[in-house]
Amino acid sequence: MTRRAFLGLGSNLGDRWAHLNHAIGRLPDVVKVSSIWETAPVGGPDQDNYLNVVVQLATDRTARQLLAVCREREEEAERIRAERWGPRTLDVDVLWIDGERVDEHDLVVPHPRMFERAFVLIPLRELAPDLIPDHFVDPGPEVVWPWTPPVE
Ligand code: GSY
């Protein structure tokens, strides 16, 4: 059965847009991609701003199968897991799958922090306003602002 699923992608190391763009092009079952947002880093050491996007899939893959896809895309970006919350070439998270709940040591869906993070909620709102909590307050352009890829 095909279901709506959402992945969150972020990059703040190297050519941020190249990492995101390459990964998006290699994700299965993509139906929509949010705008690109530049976002102030949340947590971790002092680090550069991120680019974040959310991608919507129409997929029959399970959460665990999608996690494997996410890890493959991160490996292709040569992500090094040096420091928790630290800078990274690419982060790909399973945010939400309609009707699916998973609570395992290495995989929790819905993503446990997605409803606290403006860098997730603002791009997600473009694709799925039904998933945004009523109490969400847009933090404004000092935290999350639109970003446009350079013209080639
Ligand atoms: O959890 C994803 C990686 N990440 C991000 C991110 O993607 N965007 C912003 N703004 N801050 C972040 N901190 C971490 S960790």
Coordinates of N, CA, C and O and ligand atoms in Angstrom, one line a residue:
M1 N 0.8 -1.2 0.0 CA 0.0 0.0 0.0 C 0.9 1.3 0.0 O 1.8 1.4 0.8
T2 N 0.6 2.2 -0.9 CA 1.4 3.4 -1.0 C 0.9 4.4 0.1 O -0.3 4.6 0.2
R3 N 1.9 4.9 0.8 CA 1.6 5.9 1.9 C 2.4 7.1 1.7 O 3.5 7.1 1.1
R4 N 1.9 8.2 2.3 CA 2.7 9.5 2.3 C 3.8 9.3 3.4 O 3.5 9.0 4.5
A5 N 5.0 9.7 3.0 CA 6.1 9.7 3.9 C 6.9 11.0 3.7 O 7.0 11.5 2.6
F6 N 7.5 11.4 4.8 CA 8.3 12.7 4.7 C 9.7 12.4 5.3 O 9.9 11.8 6.3
L7 N 10.7 12.9 4.5 CA 12.1 12.8 4.9 C 12.6 14.3 5.1 O 12.3 15.1 4.3
G8 N 13.4 14.5 6.1 CA 14.1 15.8 6.3 C 15.5 15.7 6.0 O 16.2 14.8 6.4
L9 N 16.0 16.7 5.2 CA 17.4 16.7 4.8 C 18.1 18.0 5.2 O 17.5 19.0 5.1
G10 N 19.3 17.8 5.7 CA 20.1 19.0 6.1 C 21.5 18.9 5.8 O 22.1 17.8 5.8
S11 N 22.2 20.0 5.5 CA 23.6 20.0 5.2 C 24.2 21.3 5.7 O 23.6 22.4 5.5
N12 N 25.4 21.3 6.4 CA 26.1 22.5 6.7 C 27.6 22.4 6.5 O 28.3 23.2 7.2
L13 N 28.0 21.5 5.7 CA 29.5 21.3 5.5 C 29.7 21.1 4.0 O 29.0 20.3 3.4
G14 N 30.7 21.7 3.5 CA 31.1 21.6 2.0 C 30.0 22.3 1.2 O 29.5 23.3 1.6
D15 N 29.8 21.8 0.0 CA 28.8 22.4 -0.9 C 27.4 21.9 -0.5 O 27.0 20.9 -1.0
R16 N 26.8 22.7 0.3 CA 25.6 22.3 0.9 C 24.5 21.9 -0.1 O 23.8 20.9 0.0
W17 N 24.3 22.8 -1.1 CA 23.3 22.5 -2.1 C 23.6 21.3 -2.9 O 22.7 20.5 -3.2
A18 N 24.9 21.1 -3.3 CA 25.2 19.9 -4.0 C 24.9 18.6 -3.3 O 24.4 17.7 -3.8
H19 N 25.2 18.6 -2.0 CA 24.9 17.4 -1.2 C 23.4 17.2 -1.2 O 22.9 16.0 -1.4
L20 N 22.6 18.2 -1.0 CA 21.1 18.0 -0.9 C 20.6 17.6 -2.3 O 19.8 16.7 -2.4
N21 N 21.0 18.3 -3.3 CA 20.5 18.1 -4.6 C 20.8 16.7 -5.1 O 19.9 16.0 -5.7
H22 N 22.0 16.2 -4.8 CA 22.4 14.9 -5.2 C 21.6 13.8 -4.5 O 21.0 12.9 -5.1
A23 N 21.4 14.1 -3.2 CA 20.6 13.1 -2.4 C 19.1 13.1 -2.9 O 18.6 12.0 -3.1
I24 N 18.5 14.2 -3.1 CA 17.1 14.3 -3.5 C 17.0 13.5 -4.9 O 16.0 12.7 -5.0
G25 N 17.9 13.7 -5.8 CA 17.8 13.0 -7.1 C 18.0 11.5 -7.0 O 17.6 10.8 -7.9
R26 N 18.5 11.0 -5.8 CA 18.6 9.6 -5.7 C 17.7 9.0 -4.6 O 17.9 7.9 -4.1
L27 N 16.7 9.7 -4.3 CA 15.6 9.2 -3.4 C 14.5 8.5 -4.2 O 14.2 9.0 -5.2
P28 N 14.0 7.4 -3.7 CA 12.9 6.7 -4.4 C 11.5 7.4 -4.1 O 11.3 7.9 -3.1
D29 N 10.6 7.3 -5.1 CA 9.2 7.6 -4.9 C 8.9 9.1 -4.5 O 7.9 9.3 -3.8
V30 N 9.8 10.0 -4.9 CA 9.6 11.4 -4.6 C 8.4 12.0 -5.3 O 8.3 11.8 -6.5
V31 N 7.5 12.6 -4.6 CA 6.4 13.3 -5.3 C 6.5 14.8 -5.1 O 6.0 15.6 -6.0
K32 N 7.1 15.3 -4.0 CA 7.2 16.8 -3.8 C 8.4 17.1 -3.0 O 8.8 16.3 -2.2
V33 N 9.0 18.3 -3.3 CA 10.2 18.8 -2.6 C 9.8 20.2 -2.1 O 9.3 21.0 -2.9
S34 N 10.1 20.5 -0.8 CA 9.8 21.8 -0.3 C 10.8 22.8 -0.9 O 11.8 22.4 -1.6
S35 N 10.6 24.1 -0.7 CA 11.6 25.1 -0.9 C 12.8 24.8 -0.1 O 12.8 24.0 0.9
I36 N 13.9 25.5 -0.4 CA 15.2 25.3 0.4 C 15.2 26.4 1.4 O 14.9 27.6 1.1
W37 N 15.5 26.1 2.6 CA 15.5 27.1 3.7 C 16.9 27.1 4.3 O 17.5 26.0 4.6
E38 N 17.5 28.3 4.5 CA 18.7 28.4 5.3 C 18.3 28.6 6.7 O 17.4 29.4 7.0
T39 N 19.0 27.9 7.6 CA 18.5 27.8 9.0 C 19.7 27.9 10.0 O 20.8 27.4 9.8
A40 N 19.4 28.6 11.1 CA 20.4 28.7 12.2 C 20.6 27.4 12.8 O 19.6 26.6 13.0
P41 N 21.8 27.0 13.1 CA 22.1 25.6 13.7 C 21.4 25.5 15.1 O 21.4 26.4 15.9
V42 N 20.9 24.3 15.3 CA 20.2 24.0 16.6 C 21.1 22.9 17.3 O 21.3 21.9 16.7
G43 N 21.5 23.2 18.5 CA 22.3 22.3 19.3 C 23.7 22.2 18.8 O 24.1 22.8 17.8
G44 N 24.5 21.4 19.5 CA 25.9 21.1 19.1 C 26.8 22.3 19.3 O 26.5 23.3 19.9
P45 N 28.0 22.1 18.7 CA 29.1 23.2 18.9 C 28.7 24.3 18.0 O 27.8 24.3 17.2
D46 N 29.5 25.4 18.1 CA 29.4 26.5 17.2 C 29.6 26.0 15.8 O 30.6 25.4 15.5
Q47 N 28.7 26.2 14.9 CA 28.8 25.7 13.5 C 28.1 26.6 12.5 O 27.3 27.4 12.9
D48 N 28.3 26.3 11.3 CA 27.7 27.1 10.2 C 26.2 26.8 10.0 O 25.7 25.8 10.5
N49 N 25.6 27.8 9.4 CA 24.1 27.6 9.1 C 23.9 26.4 8.2 O 24.8 26.0 7.4
Y50 N 22.7 25.8 8.3 CA 22.3 24.7 7.5 C 21.5 25.1 6.3 O 20.8 26.2 6.4
L51 N 21.4 24.3 5.3 CA 20.3 24.3 4.3 C 19.5 23.1 4.7 O 20.0 22.0 4.9
N52 N 18.2 23.3 4.7 CA 17.2 22.3 5.0 C 16.1 22.2 4.0 O 15.6 23.2 3.5
V53 N 15.7 21.0 3.6 CA 14.5 20.7 2.8 C 13.8 19.6 3.4 O 14.3 18.7 4.1
V54 N 12.5 19.5 3.0 CA 11.7 18.3 3.3 C 11.2 17.7 2.0 O 10.8 18.5 1.1
V55 N 11.2 16.4 1.9 CA 10.8 15.7 0.7 C 9.7 14.8 1.0 O 9.7 14.1 2.1
Q56 N 8.6 14.8 0.2 CA 7.5 13.9 0.3 C 7.6 12.8 -0.6 O 7.9 12.9 -1.8
L57 N 7.4 11.6 -0.1 CA 7.4 10.3 -0.9 C 6.0 9.8 -0.9 O 5.2 10.0 0.0
A58 N 5.7 9.0 -2.0 CA 4.5 8.2 -2.0 C 5.1 6.8 -2.1 O 5.5 6.4 -3.2
T59 N 5.1 6.0 -1.0 CA 5.9 4.8 -1.0 C 5.2 3.7 -0.3 O 4.4 3.9 0.6
D60 N 5.6 2.5 -0.6 CA 5.2 1.3 0.1 C 6.3 0.8 1.0 O 6.2 -0.3 1.6
R61 N 7.4 1.5 1.1 CA 8.5 1.0 1.9 C 8.2 1.2 3.4 O 7.5 2.2 3.8
T62 N 8.8 0.4 4.2 CA 8.6 0.5 5.7 C 9.6 1.6 6.2 O 10.5 2.0 5.5
A63 N 9.3 2.0 7.5 CA 10.2 2.9 8.1 C 11.7 2.4 8.1 O 12.6 3.1 7.8
R64 N 11.8 1.1 8.3 CA 13.2 0.6 8.4 C 13.8 0.6 7.0 O 15.0 0.9 6.8
Q65 N 13.1 0.3 6.0 CA 13.6 0.4 4.6 C 14.0 1.8 4.2 O 15.0 2.0 3.6
L66 N 13.2 2.7 4.7 CA 13.5 4.1 4.4 C 14.7 4.6 5.2 O 15.5 5.3 4.7
L67 N 14.9 4.1 6.4 CA 16.1 4.4 7.2 C 17.3 3.9 6.4 O 18.3 4.7 6.3
A68 N 17.3 2.8 5.8 CA 18.4 2.2 5.0 C 18.7 3.2 3.8 O 19.9 3.4 3.5
V69 N 17.6 3.6 3.2 CA 17.8 4.6 2.1 C 18.5 5.9 2.6 O 19.5 6.4 2.0
C70 N 18.1 6.4 3.7 CA 18.7 7.6 4.3 C 20.2 7.4 4.6 O 21.0 8.2 4.3
R71 N 20.5 6.2 5.2 CA 21.9 6.0 5.5 C 22.8 5.9 4.2 O 23.9 6.3 4.2
E72 N 22.2 5.3 3.2 CA 22.9 5.2 1.9 C 23.2 6.5 1.4 O 24.3 6.8 0.9
R73 N 22.2 7.4 1.4 CA 22.5 8.8 0.9 C 23.5 9.5 1.7 O 24.4 10.2 1.2
E74 N 23.5 9.3 3.0 CA 24.5 10.0 3.9 C 25.9 9.4 3.6 O 26.9 10.2 3.5
E75 N 26.0 8.1 3.4 CA 27.3 7.5 3.0 C 27.8 8.1 1.7 O 29.0 8.3 1.6
E76 N 26.9 8.2 0.8 CA 27.4 8.8 -0.5 C 28.0 10.2 -0.4 O 28.8 10.6 -1.1
A77 N 27.5 10.9 0.6 CA 28.0 12.3 0.9 C 29.2 12.2 1.8 O 29.7 13.3 2.3
E78 N 29.7 11.0 2.0 CA 30.9 10.8 2.8 C 30.8 11.5 4.2 O 31.7 12.1 4.7
R79 N 29.6 11.3 4.8 CA 29.4 11.8 6.1 C 30.2 11.1 7.1 O 30.3 9.9 7.1
I80 N 30.9 11.9 8.0 CA 31.7 11.3 9.1 C 30.9 11.6 10.4 O 30.6 12.8 10.6
R81 N 30.7 10.6 11.1 CA 29.9 10.8 12.4 C 30.9 11.1 13.5 O 31.2 10.3 14.4
A82 N 31.6 12.3 13.4 CA 32.6 12.6 14.4 C 32.1 13.1 15.7 O 32.5 12.7 16.8
E83 N 31.0 13.9 15.7 CA 30.5 14.5 16.9 C 29.0 14.6 16.8 O 28.4 15.0 15.8
R84 N 28.4 14.2 17.9 CA 26.9 14.3 18.0 C 26.5 15.7 17.8 O 27.0 16.6 18.5
W85 N 25.5 16.0 17.0 CA 25.0 17.3 16.7 C 26.0 18.2 16.0 O 25.8 19.4 15.9
G86 N 27.1 17.6 15.6 CA 28.1 18.4 14.9 C 27.9 18.7 13.5 O 26.9 18.2 12.9
P87 N 28.7 19.5 12.8 CA 28.5 19.8 11.4 C 28.6 18.5 10.5 O 29.2 17.6 10.9
R88 N 27.8 18.5 9.4 CA 27.7 17.3 8.6 C 27.5 17.7 7.1 O 26.8 18.7 6.8
T89 N 28.0 16.9 6.3 CA 27.8 17.0 4.8 C 26.3 16.8 4.5 O 25.7 17.5 3.6
L90 N 25.7 15.8 5.2 CA 24.3 15.4 4.9 C 23.7 14.7 6.0 O 24.3 13.7 6.6
D91 N 22.5 15.1 6.4 CA 21.7 14.4 7.4 C 20.4 14.1 6.7 O 19.8 15.0 6.1
V92 N 19.9 12.8 6.8 CA 18.6 12.5 6.2 C 17.9 11.7 7.3 O 18.3 10.7 7.7
D93 N 16.7 12.3 7.7 CA 15.9 11.7 8.7 C 14.6 11.2 8.2 O 13.9 12.0 7.4
V94 N 14.1 10.1 8.7 CA 12.7 9.7 8.5 C 11.9 10.5 9.5 O 12.0 10.3 10.7
L95 N 11.0 11.4 9.0 CA 10.2 12.2 9.9 C 8.9 11.6 10.2 O 8.5 11.6 11.4
W96 N 8.2 11.2 9.2 CA 6.8 10.8 9.3 C 6.4 9.8 8.2 O 6.7 10.0 7.1
I97 N 5.6 8.8 8.6 CA 5.0 7.9 7.6 C 3.5 7.8 8.0 O 3.3 7.4 9.2
D98 N 2.6 8.1 7.1 CA 1.2 8.0 7.5 C 0.9 6.6 8.1 O 1.2 5.6 7.4
G99 N 0.3 6.6 9.2 CA -0.2 5.3 9.8 C 0.9 4.4 10.4 O 0.6 3.3 10.9
E100 N 2.2 4.9 10.4 CA 3.2 4.1 11.0 C 3.8 4.7 12.2 O 4.2 5.8 12.3
R101 N 4.0 3.8 13.2 CA 4.6 4.2 14.5 C 5.7 3.2 14.8 O 5.4 2.0 14.7
V102 N 6.9 3.7 15.0 CA 8.1 2.8 15.3 C 8.8 3.3 16.6 O 9.0 4.6 16.6
D103 N 9.1 2.5 17.5 CA 9.9 2.9 18.7 C 10.9 1.9 19.0 O 10.7 1.0 19.8
E104 N 12.0 2.0 18.3 CA 13.1 1.0 18.5 C 14.4 1.8 18.8 O 14.4 3.0 18.6
H105 N 15.4 1.1 19.2 CA 16.6 1.8 19.8 C 17.2 2.7 18.7 O 17.8 3.8 19.0
D106 N 17.2 2.3 17.5 CA 17.8 3.1 16.4 C 16.9 3.8 15.5 O 17.3 4.4 14.5
L107 N 15.6 3.7 15.7 CA 14.6 4.3 14.8 C 13.3 4.6 15.5 O 12.7 3.7 16.1
V108 N 13.0 5.9 15.6 CA 11.7 6.3 16.2 C 11.0 7.2 15.1 O 11.5 8.1 14.6
V109 N 9.8 6.7 14.8 CA 8.9 7.4 13.8 C 7.5 7.6 14.4 O 7.0 6.6 14.9
P110 N 6.9 8.8 14.4 CA 7.4 10.0 14.0 C 8.8 10.4 14.6 O 9.0 10.0 15.8
H111 N 9.6 11.2 13.9 CA 10.9 11.6 14.5 C 10.6 12.3 15.8 O 9.8 13.3 15.9
P112 N 11.3 12.0 16.9 CA 11.0 12.5 18.2 C 11.1 14.0 18.4 O 10.5 14.5 19.3
R113 N 11.9 14.6 17.6 CA 12.1 16.1 17.7 C 11.5 16.9 16.6 O 11.6 18.1 16.6
M114 N 10.8 16.3 15.7 CA 10.3 17.0 14.5 C 9.4 18.2 14.9 O 9.4 19.2 14.2
F115 N 8.6 18.0 15.9 CA 7.6 19.0 16.2 C 8.1 20.2 17.0 O 7.4 21.1 17.3
E116 N 9.4 20.1 17.4 CA 10.1 21.2 18.1 C 11.0 22.0 17.2 O 11.5 23.0 17.6
R117 N 11.2 21.6 16.0 CA 12.2 22.1 15.1 C 11.7 23.0 14.0 O 11.1 22.4 13.1
A118 N 11.9 24.3 14.1 CA 11.4 25.1 13.0 C 12.1 24.7 11.6 O 11.4 24.8 10.6
F119 N 13.3 24.2 11.7 CA 14.0 23.9 10.4 C 13.3 22.6 9.8 O 13.5 22.4 8.6
V120 N 12.5 21.9 10.5 CA 11.7 20.8 9.9 C 10.3 21.4 9.6 O 9.7 21.2 8.5
L121 N 9.7 22.1 10.6 CA 8.2 22.4 10.5 C 8.0 23.4 9.3 O 7.0 23.4 8.7
I122 N 8.9 24.3 9.1 CA 8.7 25.4 8.1 C 8.7 24.7 6.7 O 7.7 24.9 5.9
P123 N 9.7 23.9 6.3 CA 9.5 23.3 5.0 C 8.4 22.2 5.0 O 7.7 22.1 4.0
L124 N 8.2 21.5 6.1 CA 7.1 20.5 6.1 C 5.7 21.2 5.9 O 4.8 20.6 5.3
R125 N 5.6 22.4 6.4 CA 4.3 23.1 6.3 C 3.9 23.4 4.9 O 2.7 23.4 4.5
E126 N 4.9 23.5 4.0 CA 4.6 23.7 2.6 C 4.0 22.5 1.9 O 3.2 22.6 1.0
L127 N 4.3 21.3 2.4 CA 3.9 20.1 1.8 C 2.7 19.5 2.5 O 1.9 18.8 1.9
A128 N 2.7 19.6 3.9 CA 1.7 18.9 4.7 C 1.2 19.8 5.8 O 1.6 19.5 7.0
P129 N 0.5 20.8 5.6 CA 0.0 21.7 6.7 C -0.8 21.0 7.7 O -0.8 21.4 8.9
D130 N -1.4 19.8 7.3 CA -2.2 19.0 8.3 C -1.3 18.5 9.4 O -1.8 18.1 10.5
L131 N 0.0 18.4 9.2 CA 0.9 17.8 10.2 C 1.5 18.8 11.2 O 2.2 18.4 12.1
I132 N 1.2 20.1 11.0 CA 1.8 21.1 11.8 C 1.0 21.4 13.0 O -0.2 21.6 12.9
P133 N 1.6 21.3 14.2 CA 0.8 21.5 15.5 C 0.2 22.9 15.5 O 0.8 23.9 15.0
D134 N -1.0 23.0 16.0 CA -1.7 24.3 16.1 C -0.9 25.4 16.9 O -0.9 26.5 16.6
H135 N -0.1 24.9 17.9 CA 0.7 25.8 18.7 C 2.0 26.3 18.1 O 2.7 27.0 18.7
F136 N 2.3 25.8 16.9 CA 3.6 26.1 16.3 C 3.6 27.6 16.0 O 2.8 28.2 15.3
V137 N 4.7 28.3 16.5 CA 4.9 29.7 16.2 C 6.1 29.9 15.3 O 7.2 29.5 15.7
D138 N 5.9 30.4 14.1 CA 7.0 30.7 13.2 C 8.0 31.6 13.8 O 7.7 32.7 14.2
P139 N 9.3 31.2 14.0 CA 10.3 32.0 14.7 C 10.8 33.2 13.9 O 11.5 34.0 14.4
G140 N 10.5 33.2 12.6 CA 10.8 34.4 11.8 C 12.2 34.3 11.1 O 12.9 33.3 11.4
P141 N 12.6 35.3 10.3 CA 13.7 35.2 9.4 C 15.1 35.3 10.1 O 16.1 35.1 9.4
E142 N 15.1 35.5 11.4 CA 16.5 35.4 12.1 C 16.8 33.9 12.3 O 18.0 33.6 12.6
V143 N 15.9 33.0 12.2 CA 16.1 31.6 12.5 C 16.0 30.8 11.2 O 16.8 29.8 11.0
V144 N 15.1 31.1 10.4 CA 14.8 30.3 9.1 C 14.5 31.2 8.0 O 13.5 32.0 8.2
W145 N 15.2 31.2 6.9 CA 14.9 32.1 5.8 C 15.1 31.4 4.5 O 15.9 30.5 4.4
P146 N 14.4 31.9 3.4 CA 14.4 31.2 2.2 C 15.8 31.3 1.5 O 16.5 32.3 1.7
W147 N 16.2 30.3 0.8 CA 17.5 30.3 0.1 C 17.3 29.8 -1.3 O 16.5 28.9 -1.6
T148 N 18.0 30.5 -2.3 CA 17.8 30.1 -3.7 C 19.1 29.6 -4.2 O 20.2 30.2 -4.0
P149 N 19.1 28.5 -4.9 CA 20.4 28.0 -5.5 C 21.0 28.9 -6.5 O 20.2 29.6 -7.2
P150 N 22.3 29.0 -6.6 CA 23.0 29.9 -7.5 C 22.6 29.5 -9.0 O 22.5 28.3 -9.2
V151 N 22.5 30.5 -9.9 CA 22.2 30.1 -11.3 C 23.5 29.6 -11.9 O 24.6 30.2 -11.7
E152 N 23.4 28.5 -12.5 CA 24.7 27.9 -13.1 C 25.1 28.6 -14.4 O 24.3 29.0 -15.2
Ligands
GSY1 O1 19.0 17.0 12.8 C1 19.5 17.3 11.6 C2 20.8 18.0 11.7 N1 20.8 19.2 12.5 C3 20.3 20.4 12.0 C4 19.7 20.8 10.8 O2 19.4 20.0 9.9 N2 19.3 22.2 10.8 C5 19.6 23.0 11.8 N3 19.2 24.3 11.6 N4 20.2 22.6 12.9 C6 20.6 21.4 13.0 N5 21.2 20.7 14.1 C7 21.3 19.5 13.7 S1 22.0 18.3 14.7

